Tab-separated table of C-alpha atoms in Angstrom:
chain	number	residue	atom	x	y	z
A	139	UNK	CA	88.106	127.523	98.851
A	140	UNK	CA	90.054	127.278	95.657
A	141	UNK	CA	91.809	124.019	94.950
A	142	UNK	CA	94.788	123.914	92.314
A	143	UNK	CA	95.333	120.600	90.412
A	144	UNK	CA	97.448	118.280	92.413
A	145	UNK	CA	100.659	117.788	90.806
A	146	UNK	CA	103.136	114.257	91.447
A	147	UNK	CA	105.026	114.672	94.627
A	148	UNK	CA	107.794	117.388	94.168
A	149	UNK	CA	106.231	119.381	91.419
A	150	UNK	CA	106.729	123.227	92.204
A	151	UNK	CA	108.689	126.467	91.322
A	152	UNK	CA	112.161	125.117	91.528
A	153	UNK	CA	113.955	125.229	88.387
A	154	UNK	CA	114.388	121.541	88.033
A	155	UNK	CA	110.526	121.269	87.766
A	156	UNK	CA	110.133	123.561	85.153
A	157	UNK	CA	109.096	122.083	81.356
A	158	UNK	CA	111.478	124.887	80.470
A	159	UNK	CA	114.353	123.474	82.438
A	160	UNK	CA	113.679	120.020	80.857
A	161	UNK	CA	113.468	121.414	77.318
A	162	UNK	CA	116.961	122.669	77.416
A	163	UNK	CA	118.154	119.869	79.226
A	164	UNK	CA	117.207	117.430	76.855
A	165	UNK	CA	117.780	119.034	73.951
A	166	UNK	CA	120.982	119.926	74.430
A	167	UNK	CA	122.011	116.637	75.591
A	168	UNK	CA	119.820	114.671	73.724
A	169	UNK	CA	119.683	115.956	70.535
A	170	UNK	CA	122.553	118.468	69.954
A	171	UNK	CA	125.425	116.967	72.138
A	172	UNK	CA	125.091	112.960	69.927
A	173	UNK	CA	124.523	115.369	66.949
A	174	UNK	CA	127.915	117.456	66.955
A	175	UNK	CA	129.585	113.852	68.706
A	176	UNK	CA	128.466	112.440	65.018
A	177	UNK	CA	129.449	114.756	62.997
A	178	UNK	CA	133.115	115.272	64.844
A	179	UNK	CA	131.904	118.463	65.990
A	180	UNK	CA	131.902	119.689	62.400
A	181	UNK	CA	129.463	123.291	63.093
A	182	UNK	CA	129.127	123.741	59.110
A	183	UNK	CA	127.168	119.943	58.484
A	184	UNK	CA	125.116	121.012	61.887
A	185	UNK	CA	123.791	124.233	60.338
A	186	UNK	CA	123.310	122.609	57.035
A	187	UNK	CA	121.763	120.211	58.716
A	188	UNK	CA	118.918	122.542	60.480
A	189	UNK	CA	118.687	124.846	57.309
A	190	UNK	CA	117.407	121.731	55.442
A	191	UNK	CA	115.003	120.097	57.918
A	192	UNK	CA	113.677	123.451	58.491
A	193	UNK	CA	113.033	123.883	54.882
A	194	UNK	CA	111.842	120.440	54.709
A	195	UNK	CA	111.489	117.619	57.394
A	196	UNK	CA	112.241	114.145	56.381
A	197	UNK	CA	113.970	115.170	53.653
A	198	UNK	CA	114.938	111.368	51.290
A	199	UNK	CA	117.982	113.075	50.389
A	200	UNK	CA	119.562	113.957	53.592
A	201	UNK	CA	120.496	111.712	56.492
A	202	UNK	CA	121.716	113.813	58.633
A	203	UNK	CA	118.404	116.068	58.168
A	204	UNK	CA	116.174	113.061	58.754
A	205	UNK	CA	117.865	111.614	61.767
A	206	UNK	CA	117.864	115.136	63.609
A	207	UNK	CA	114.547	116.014	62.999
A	208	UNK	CA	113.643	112.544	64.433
A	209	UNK	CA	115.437	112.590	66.990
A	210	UNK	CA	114.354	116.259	67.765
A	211	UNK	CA	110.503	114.449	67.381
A	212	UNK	CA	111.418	111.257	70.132
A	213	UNK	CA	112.965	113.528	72.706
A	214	UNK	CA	110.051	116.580	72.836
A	215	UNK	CA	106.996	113.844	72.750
A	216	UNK	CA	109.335	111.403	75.462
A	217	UNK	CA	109.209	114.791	77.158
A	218	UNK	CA	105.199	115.720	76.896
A	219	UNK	CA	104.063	112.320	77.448
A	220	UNK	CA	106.251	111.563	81.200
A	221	UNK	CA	105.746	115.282	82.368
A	222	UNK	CA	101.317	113.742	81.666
A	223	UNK	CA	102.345	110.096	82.978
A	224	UNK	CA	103.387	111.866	86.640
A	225	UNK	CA	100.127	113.027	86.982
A	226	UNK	CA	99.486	108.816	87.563
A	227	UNK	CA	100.755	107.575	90.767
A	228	UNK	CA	101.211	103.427	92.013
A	229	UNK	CA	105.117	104.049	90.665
A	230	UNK	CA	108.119	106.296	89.975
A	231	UNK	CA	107.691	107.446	86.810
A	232	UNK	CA	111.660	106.483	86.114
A	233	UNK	CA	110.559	102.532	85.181
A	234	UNK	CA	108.495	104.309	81.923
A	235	UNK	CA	111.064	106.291	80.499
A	236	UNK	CA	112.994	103.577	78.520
A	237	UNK	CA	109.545	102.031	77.228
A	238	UNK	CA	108.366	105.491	76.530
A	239	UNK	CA	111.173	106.188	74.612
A	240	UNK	CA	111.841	103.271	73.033
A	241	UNK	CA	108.406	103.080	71.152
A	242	UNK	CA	109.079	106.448	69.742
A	243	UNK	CA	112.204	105.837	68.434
A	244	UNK	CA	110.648	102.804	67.180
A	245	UNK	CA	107.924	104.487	65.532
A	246	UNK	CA	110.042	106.783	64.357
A	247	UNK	CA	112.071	103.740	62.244
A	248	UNK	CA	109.221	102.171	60.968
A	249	UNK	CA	108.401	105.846	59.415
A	250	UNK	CA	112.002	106.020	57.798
A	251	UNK	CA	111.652	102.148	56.251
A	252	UNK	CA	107.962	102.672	54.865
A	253	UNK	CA	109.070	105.815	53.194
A	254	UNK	CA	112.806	104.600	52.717
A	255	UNK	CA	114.115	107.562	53.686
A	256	UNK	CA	117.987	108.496	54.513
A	257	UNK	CA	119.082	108.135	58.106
A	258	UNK	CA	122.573	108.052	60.327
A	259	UNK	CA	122.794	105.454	62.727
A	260	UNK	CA	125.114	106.905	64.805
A	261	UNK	CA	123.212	110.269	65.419
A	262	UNK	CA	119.952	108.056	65.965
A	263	UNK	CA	121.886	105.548	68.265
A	264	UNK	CA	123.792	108.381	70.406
A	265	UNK	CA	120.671	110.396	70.611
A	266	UNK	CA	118.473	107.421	72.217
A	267	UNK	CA	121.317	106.745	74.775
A	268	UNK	CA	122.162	110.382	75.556
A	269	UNK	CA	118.084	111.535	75.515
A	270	UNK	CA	117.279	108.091	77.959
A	271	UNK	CA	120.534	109.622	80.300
A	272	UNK	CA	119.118	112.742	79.993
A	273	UNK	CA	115.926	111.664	81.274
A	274	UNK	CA	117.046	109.838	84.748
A	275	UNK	CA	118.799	112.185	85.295
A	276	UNK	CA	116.402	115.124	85.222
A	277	UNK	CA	114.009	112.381	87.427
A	278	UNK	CA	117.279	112.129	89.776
A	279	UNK	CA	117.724	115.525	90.320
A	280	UNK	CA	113.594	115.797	91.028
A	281	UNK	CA	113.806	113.828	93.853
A	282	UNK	CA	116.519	115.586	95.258
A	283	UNK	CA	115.244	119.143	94.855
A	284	UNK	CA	111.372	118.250	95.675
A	285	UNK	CA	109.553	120.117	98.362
A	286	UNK	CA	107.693	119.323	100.914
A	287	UNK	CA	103.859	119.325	101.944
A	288	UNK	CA	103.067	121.937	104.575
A	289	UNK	CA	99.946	120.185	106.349
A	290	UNK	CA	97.180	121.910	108.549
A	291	UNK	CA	96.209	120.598	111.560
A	292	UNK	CA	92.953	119.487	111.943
A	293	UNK	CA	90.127	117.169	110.608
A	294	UNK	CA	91.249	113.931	108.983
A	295	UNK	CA	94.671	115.147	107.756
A	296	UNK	CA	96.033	112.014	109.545
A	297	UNK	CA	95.469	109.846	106.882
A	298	UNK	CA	98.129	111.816	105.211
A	299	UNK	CA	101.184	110.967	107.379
A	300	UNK	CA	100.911	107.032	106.774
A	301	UNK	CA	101.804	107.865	103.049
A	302	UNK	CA	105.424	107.415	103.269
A	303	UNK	CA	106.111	109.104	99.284
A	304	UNK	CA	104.794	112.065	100.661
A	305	UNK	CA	107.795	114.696	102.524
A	306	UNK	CA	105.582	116.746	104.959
A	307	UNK	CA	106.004	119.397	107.483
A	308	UNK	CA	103.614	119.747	110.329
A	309	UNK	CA	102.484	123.597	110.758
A	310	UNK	CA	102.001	124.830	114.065
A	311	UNK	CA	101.665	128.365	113.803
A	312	UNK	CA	99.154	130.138	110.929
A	313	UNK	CA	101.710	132.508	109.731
A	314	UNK	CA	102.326	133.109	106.260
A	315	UNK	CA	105.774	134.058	106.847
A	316	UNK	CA	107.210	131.277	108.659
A	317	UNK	CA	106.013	128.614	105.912
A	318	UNK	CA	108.385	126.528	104.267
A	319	UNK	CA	108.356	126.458	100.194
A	320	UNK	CA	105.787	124.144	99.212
A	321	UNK	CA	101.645	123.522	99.072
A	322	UNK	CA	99.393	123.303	101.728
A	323	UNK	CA	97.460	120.428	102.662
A	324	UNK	CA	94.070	120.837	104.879
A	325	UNK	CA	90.990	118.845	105.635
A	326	UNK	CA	88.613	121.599	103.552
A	327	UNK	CA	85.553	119.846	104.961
A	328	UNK	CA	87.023	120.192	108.582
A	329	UNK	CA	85.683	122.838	111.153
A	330	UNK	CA	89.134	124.922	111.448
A	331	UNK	CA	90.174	127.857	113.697
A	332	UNK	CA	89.281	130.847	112.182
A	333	UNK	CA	93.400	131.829	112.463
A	334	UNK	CA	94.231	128.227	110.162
A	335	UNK	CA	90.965	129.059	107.744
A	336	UNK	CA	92.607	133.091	106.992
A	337	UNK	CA	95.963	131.385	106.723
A	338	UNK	CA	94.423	129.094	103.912
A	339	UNK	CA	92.944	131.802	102.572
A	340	UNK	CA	96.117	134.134	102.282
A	341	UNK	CA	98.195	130.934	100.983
A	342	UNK	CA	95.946	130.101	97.883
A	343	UNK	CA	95.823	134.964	97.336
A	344	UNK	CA	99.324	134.579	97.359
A	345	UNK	CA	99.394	132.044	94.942
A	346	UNK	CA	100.677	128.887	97.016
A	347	UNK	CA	99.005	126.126	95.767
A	348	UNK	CA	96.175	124.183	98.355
A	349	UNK	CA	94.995	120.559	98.227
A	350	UNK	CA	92.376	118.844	99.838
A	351	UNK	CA	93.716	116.126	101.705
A	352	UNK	CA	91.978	113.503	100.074
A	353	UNK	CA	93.034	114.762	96.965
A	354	UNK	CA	96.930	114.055	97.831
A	355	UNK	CA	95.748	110.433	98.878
A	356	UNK	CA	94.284	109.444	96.193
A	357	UNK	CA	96.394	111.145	93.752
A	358	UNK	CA	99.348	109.775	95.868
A	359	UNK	CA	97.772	105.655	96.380
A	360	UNK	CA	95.837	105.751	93.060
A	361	UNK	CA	92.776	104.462	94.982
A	362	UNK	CA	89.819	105.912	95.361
A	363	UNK	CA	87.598	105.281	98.548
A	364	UNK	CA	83.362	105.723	98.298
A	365	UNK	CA	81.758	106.547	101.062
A	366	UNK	CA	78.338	107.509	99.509
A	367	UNK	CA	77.275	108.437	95.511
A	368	UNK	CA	77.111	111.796	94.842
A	369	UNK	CA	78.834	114.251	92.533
A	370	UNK	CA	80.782	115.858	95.601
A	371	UNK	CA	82.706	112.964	96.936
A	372	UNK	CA	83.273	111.131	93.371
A	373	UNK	CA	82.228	113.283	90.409
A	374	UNK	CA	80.303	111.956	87.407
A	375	UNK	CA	78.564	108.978	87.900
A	376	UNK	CA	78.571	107.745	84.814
A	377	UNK	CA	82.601	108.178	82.595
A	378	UNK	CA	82.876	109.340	79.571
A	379	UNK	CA	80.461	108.129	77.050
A	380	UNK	CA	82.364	109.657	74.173
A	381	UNK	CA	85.476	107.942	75.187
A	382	UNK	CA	83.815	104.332	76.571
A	383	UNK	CA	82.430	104.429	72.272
A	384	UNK	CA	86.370	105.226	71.484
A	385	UNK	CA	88.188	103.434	73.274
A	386	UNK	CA	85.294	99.968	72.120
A	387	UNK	CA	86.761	100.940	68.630
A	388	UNK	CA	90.586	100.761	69.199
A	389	UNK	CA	89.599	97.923	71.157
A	390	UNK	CA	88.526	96.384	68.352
A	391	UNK	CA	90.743	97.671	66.194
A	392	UNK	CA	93.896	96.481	68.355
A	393	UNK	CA	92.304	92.811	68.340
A	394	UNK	CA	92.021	92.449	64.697
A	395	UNK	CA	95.865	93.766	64.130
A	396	UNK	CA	97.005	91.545	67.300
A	397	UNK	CA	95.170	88.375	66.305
A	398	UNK	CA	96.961	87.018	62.995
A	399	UNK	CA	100.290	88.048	65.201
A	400	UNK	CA	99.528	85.798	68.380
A	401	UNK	CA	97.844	83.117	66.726
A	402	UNK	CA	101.082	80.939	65.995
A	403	UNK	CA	102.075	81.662	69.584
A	404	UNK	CA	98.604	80.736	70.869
A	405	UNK	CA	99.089	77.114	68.637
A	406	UNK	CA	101.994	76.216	70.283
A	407	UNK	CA	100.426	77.453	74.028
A	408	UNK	CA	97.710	74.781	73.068
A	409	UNK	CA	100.478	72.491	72.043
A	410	UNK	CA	102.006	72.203	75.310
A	411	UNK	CA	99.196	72.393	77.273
A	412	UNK	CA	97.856	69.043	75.876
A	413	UNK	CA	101.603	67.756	76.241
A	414	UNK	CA	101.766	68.829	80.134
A	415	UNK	CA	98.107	67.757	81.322
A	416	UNK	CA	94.765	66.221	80.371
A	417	UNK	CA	91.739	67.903	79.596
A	418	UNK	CA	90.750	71.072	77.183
A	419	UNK	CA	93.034	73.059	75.937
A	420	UNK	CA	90.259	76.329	76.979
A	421	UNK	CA	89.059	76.918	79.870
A	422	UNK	CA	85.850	78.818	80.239
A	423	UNK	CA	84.248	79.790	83.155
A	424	UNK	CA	80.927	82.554	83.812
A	425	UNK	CA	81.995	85.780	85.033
A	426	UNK	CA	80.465	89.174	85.998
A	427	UNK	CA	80.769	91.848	83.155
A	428	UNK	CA	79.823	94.984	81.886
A	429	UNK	CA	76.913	96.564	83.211
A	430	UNK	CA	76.022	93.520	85.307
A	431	UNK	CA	75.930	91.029	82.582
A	432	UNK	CA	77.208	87.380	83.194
A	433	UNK	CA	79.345	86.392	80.132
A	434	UNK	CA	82.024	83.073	79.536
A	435	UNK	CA	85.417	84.240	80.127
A	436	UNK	CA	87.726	82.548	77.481
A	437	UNK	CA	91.272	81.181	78.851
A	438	UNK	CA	93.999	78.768	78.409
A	439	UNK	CA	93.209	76.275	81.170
A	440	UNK	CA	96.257	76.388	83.361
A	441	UNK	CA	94.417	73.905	86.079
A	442	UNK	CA	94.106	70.261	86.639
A	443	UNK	CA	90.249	70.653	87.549
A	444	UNK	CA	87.824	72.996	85.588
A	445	UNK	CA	85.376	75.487	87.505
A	446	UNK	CA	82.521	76.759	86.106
A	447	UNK	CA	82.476	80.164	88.625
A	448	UNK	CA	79.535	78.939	90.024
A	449	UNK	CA	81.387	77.555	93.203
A	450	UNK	CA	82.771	80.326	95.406
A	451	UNK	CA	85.600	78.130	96.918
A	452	UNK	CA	86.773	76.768	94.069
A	453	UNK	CA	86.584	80.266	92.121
A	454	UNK	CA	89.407	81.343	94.128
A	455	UNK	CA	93.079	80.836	93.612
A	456	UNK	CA	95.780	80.612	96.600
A	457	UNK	CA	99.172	81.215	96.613
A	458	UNK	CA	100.973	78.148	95.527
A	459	UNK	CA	97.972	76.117	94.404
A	460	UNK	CA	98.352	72.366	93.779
A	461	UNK	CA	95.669	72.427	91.063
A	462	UNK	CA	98.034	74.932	88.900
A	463	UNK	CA	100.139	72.826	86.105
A	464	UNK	CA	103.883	73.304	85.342
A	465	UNK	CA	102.761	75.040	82.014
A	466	UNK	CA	100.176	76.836	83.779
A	467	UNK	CA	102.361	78.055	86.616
A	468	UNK	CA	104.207	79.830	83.444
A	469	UNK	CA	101.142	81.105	81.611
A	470	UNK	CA	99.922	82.762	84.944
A	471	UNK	CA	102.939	84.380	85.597
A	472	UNK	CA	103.744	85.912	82.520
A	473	UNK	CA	99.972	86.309	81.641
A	474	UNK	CA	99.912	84.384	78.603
A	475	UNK	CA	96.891	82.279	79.619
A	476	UNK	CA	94.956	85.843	78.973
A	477	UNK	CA	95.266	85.678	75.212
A	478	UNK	CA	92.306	83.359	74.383
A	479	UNK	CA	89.847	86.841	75.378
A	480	UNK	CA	90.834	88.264	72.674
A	481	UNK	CA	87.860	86.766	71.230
A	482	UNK	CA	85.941	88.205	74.580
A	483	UNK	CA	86.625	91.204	73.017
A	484	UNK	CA	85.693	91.190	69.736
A	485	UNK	CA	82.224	90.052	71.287
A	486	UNK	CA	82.204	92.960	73.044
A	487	UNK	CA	81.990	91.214	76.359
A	488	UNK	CA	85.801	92.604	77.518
A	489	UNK	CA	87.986	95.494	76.711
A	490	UNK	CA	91.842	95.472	76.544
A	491	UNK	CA	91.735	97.456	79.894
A	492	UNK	CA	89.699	97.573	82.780
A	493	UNK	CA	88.740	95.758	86.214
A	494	UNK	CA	89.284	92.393	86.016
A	495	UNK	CA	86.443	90.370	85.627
A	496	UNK	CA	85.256	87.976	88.928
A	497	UNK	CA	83.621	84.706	88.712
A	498	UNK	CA	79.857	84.911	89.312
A	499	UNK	CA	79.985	82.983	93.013
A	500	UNK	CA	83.045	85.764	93.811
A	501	UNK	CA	81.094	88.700	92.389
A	502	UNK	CA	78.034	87.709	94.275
A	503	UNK	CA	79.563	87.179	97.858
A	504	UNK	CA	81.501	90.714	97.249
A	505	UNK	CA	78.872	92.606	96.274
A	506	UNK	CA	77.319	91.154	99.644
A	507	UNK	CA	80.077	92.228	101.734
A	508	UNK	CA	81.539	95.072	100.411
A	509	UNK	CA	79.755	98.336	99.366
A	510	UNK	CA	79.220	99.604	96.109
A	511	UNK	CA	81.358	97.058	94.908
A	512	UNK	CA	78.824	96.761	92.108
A	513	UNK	CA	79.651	99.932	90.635
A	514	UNK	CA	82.650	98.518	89.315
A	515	UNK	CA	80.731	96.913	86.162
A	516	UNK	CA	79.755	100.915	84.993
A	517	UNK	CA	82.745	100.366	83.153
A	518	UNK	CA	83.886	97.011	80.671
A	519	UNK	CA	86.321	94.491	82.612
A	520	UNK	CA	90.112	94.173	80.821
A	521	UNK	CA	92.608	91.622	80.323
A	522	UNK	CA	94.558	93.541	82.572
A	523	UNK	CA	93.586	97.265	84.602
A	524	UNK	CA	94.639	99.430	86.938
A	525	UNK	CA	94.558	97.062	90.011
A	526	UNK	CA	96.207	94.499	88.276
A	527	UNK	CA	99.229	96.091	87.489
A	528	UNK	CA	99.330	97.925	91.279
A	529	UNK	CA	98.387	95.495	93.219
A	530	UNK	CA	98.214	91.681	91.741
A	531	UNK	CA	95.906	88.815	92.504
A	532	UNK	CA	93.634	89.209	95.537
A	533	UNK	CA	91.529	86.594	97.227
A	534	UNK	CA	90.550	87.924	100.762
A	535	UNK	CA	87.905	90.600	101.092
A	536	UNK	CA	90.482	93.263	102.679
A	537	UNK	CA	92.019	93.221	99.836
A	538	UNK	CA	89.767	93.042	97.540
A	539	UNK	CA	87.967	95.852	99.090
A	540	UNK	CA	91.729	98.060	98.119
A	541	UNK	CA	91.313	96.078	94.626
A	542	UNK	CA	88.036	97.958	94.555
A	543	UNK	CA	89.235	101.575	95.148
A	544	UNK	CA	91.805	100.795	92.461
A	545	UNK	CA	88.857	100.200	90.142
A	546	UNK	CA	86.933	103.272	91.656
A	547	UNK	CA	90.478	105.570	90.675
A	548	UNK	CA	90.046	103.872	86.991
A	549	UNK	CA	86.546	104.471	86.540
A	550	UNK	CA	86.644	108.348	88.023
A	551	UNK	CA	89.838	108.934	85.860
A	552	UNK	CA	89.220	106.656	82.789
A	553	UNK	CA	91.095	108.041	80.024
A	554	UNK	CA	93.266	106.931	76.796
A	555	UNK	CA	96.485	108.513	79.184
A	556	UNK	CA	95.600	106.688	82.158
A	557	UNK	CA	95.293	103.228	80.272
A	558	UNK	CA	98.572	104.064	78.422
A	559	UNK	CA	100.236	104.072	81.421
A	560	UNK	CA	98.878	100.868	82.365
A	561	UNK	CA	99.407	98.996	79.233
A	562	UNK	CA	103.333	100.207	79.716
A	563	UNK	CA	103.051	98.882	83.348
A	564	UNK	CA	101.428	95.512	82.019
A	565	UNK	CA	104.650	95.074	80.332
A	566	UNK	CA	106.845	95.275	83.107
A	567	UNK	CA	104.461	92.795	85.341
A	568	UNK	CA	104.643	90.346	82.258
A	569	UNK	CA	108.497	89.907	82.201
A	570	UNK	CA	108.683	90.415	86.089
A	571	UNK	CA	105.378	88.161	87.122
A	572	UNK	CA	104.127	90.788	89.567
A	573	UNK	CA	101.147	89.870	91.295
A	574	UNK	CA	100.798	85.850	89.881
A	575	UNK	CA	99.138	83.694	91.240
C-alpha cells in the first residue's frame, strides 16, 4: 500500500495551504506593503531600490537597498523554516513564529553592524510587524480552511478518535464518490473487507493521500510507542551516526561561545545560593547516560538535603517539595539550576538536547518496570529534550512510561530541525515555568 508523508493537521490542496499562497501573501504584505508605507508610496525609490539590490545585495551605499533585501531574506527563511517546524507536533506552530522571526531579523542586524552597512529603520521596523501579522494570519486562516480525516473502519483506528486536534469523518460506505476532501486514514495492518481494501486502493490511484493510523498518532502526540524492535514498527535502530558526530561538535562549539557569557550570571546564582541556605553551592548526583554509562550530573543545588541518586525515594521530586529552597524554587522553574552541565558537556557526558538524564536508583527501577526503557541511552541525555518541553517533570511510572515514547519520537526523528524546534520551545517553558517541579 503506498503511504504519502503525513503532513500537520490541515495540510492539503486548498489554496491557503499552498507555499505559493504564502509566498505572495507575505511578500506583499511583508515586504512590499512597509516598503512603499516607507517610502510614502514613492514607485520611482521602490524600483531604484530593486534595480540596485539586484545588481548588488547589501549594497554600503544604499539603505533602502540593504533593508529590502533583508527584509526580503527574514520573511522567505521565516517562511521555509515554519512550513518544516509543522511537520513537529506537541504545539500550534503560531507560539514559534515571533521567535522564529525575531532571530532572523536579529541575525540579519548583527550582519549590517559587522559590515556597517546602510539601513532604514522604518522599512526594517514596518516589515517585522507587518511580516509577524502576516504570519498569524496565514496560521488563522489554516485552521479555518483545514480538512478533515476520512477514517476507515476497522482494526485499531480507534486510537485515532481520542486525539481531539484531529477533525475526522467516519466512512461508512467504500465509495470514492461520496468522500469528503481530505486523506484517508486506515489500520494498513488490519484484515479489511475486500470493498474498504479497493477503496484504499482507488484513493491513493487517484492521488488522495493515505496514512497509516499510527502514523497520524504519532505524528499528531509526538510520542512514539514500542511494542517490539524491529525495522518495521520503529525504523533504524541505531540514529544517525553522521549527525550524533555533528551535532557532539556544535555541542561543543555552543558551550565554549555560551560559557564566558553565563559565567557572571552563574557567580551571582552561587552568590545567592550560599545567602539563602547552607551547604554547597553544586550539587552532584550519579545519573544514567549515554550508552548505559553512569556519569555525575553537575547542578546548582536547589535542596536543603543532598542525594547521591543512589536512593530511589529520595531521587524523586514531588510537587511542592519541602526540601526545595526559596532560591531553588526559582532556579527550577526557570531552569537556571541546569547551567552548571555545561561542563557535563564539554566532558562529553551530556548534549544540549536530549532525554533527560535519571538518577541511577530511578533508571534502575524503570528499566525494571517498563520495557525497553533502556533504549533511551542509544542517544546522549540533554539539558533539556523533547519530553521536557511537552510534557514537564514526571515521577510516577504512567507517566514516565509517556515520558518514554517522547524520547522514542526523539530518537526515531533526531535531527538538527527537530532539536531547533525544541530549543525555541525551551524558551517559552523558561519564562513560563512549564513543567517545574
Amino acid at each position: 500500500m503506498l503511504l504519502a508523508k503525513m503532513p500537520a493537521v490541515g495540510e492539503g490542496h486548498s489554496f491557503v495551504h499552498r507555499l505559493r499562497f504564502e509566498f505572495v501573501f507575505v511578500l506583499v504584505l511583508g515586504v512590499f506593503l512597509p516598503t512603499l508605507l516607507a517610502l510614502g508610496f514613492n514607485a520611482d525609490a521602490l524600483l531604484v531600490a530593486f534595480d540596485l539590490a539586484k545588481s548588488n545585495p547589501l549594497t554600503s551605499g544604499n539603505a533602502i537597498s540593504n533593508s529590502l533585501f533583508g527584509a526580503l531574506a527574514c520573511a522567505l527563511a521565516t517562511l521555509l523554516v515554519l512550513r518544516k517546524f509543522r511537520q513537529y507536533p506537541g504545539g500550534a506552530i503560531a507560539r514559534s513564529i515571533l521567535p522564529v522571526l525575531a532571530s532572523f531579523y536579529a541575525g540579519f542586524l548583527g550582519l549590517i553592524i559587522v559590515l556597517r552597512l546602510e539601513y532604514s529603520i522604518s522599512i526594517l521596523a514596518l516589515s517585522f510587524v507587518l511580516t509577524l501579522i502576516a504570519r498569524y494570519a496565514i496560521e488563522t486562516l489554516r485552521r479555518t480552511n483545514g480538512l478533515f480525516f476520512c477514517v476507515v473502519p476497522g482494526g485499531k483506528v480507534d486510537r485515532i478518535r481520542k486525539l481531539t486536534r484531529v477533525p475526522i469523518i467516519d466512512l461508512h460506505e467504500p465509495r470514492l464518490e461520496i468522500l469528503p476532501r481530505g486523506p484517508l486514514i486506515a489500520d494498513l495492518h488490519a484484515d479489511l473487507d475486500p470493498a474498504w481494501e479497493r477503496l484504499i486502493a482507488e484513493a491513493a490511484i487517484a492521488g488522495r493521500p493515505v496514512y497509516h493510523y499510527r502514523q497520524v498518532w504519532e505524528t499528531e502526540t509526538g510520542r512514539v510507542q514500542i511494542n517490539h524492535l524491529s525495522e518495521n514498527s520503529f525504523g533504524a535502530l541505531v540514529p544517525s551516526l553522521i549527525y550524533q558526530k555533528l551535532k557532539r561538535s556544535v555541542d561543543l562549539l555552543a558551550s565554549i561561545l555560551v560559557l564566558p557569557v553565563v559565567a557572571p550570571l552563574m557567580a551571582i546564582i552561587a552568590i545567592l545560593i550560599k545567602i539563602d541556605s547552607r551547604g554547597s553551592v553544586l550539587f552532584r548526583q550519579r545519573r544514567m547516560g549515554f550508552r548505559g554509562k553512569v556519569f555525575d550530573v553537575i547542578k546548582f543545588r536547589t535542596m536543603t538535603e543532598a542525594n547521591d541518586g543512589e536512593d530511589r525515594e529520595k531521587s524523586v521530586t514531588l510537587t511542592d517539595d519541602l526540601r526545595i529552597t526559596r532560591i531553588g524554587r526559582f532556579l527550577r522553574k526557570t531552569r537556571l539550576d541546569e547551567l552548571p552541565q555545561i561542563v557535563n558537556i564539554l566532558r562529553g557526558e551530556m548534549s544540549w538536547i536530549g532525554p533527560r538524564p535519571e538518577a541511577v536508583s530511578l533508571s534502575a527501577w524503570y528499566e525494571a518496570e517498563i520495557p525497553f526503557y533502556r533504549y533511551r541511552h542509544i542517544v546522549r541525555p540533554g539539558i533539556t529534550g523533547w519530553a521536557q518541553v511537552n510534557q514537564g517533570h514526571v515521577a510516577s511510572l504512567d507517566e514516565v512510561d509517556d515520558k518514554l515514547q517522547y524520547d522514542f519520537y526523539y530518537i526515531k526523528h533526531l535531527s538538527y530541525w527537530l532539536d531547533i524546534v525544541i530549543a525555541l520551545r525551551t524558551l517559552r517553558v523558561m519564562l513560563s515555568g512549564f513543567g517545574a517541579k
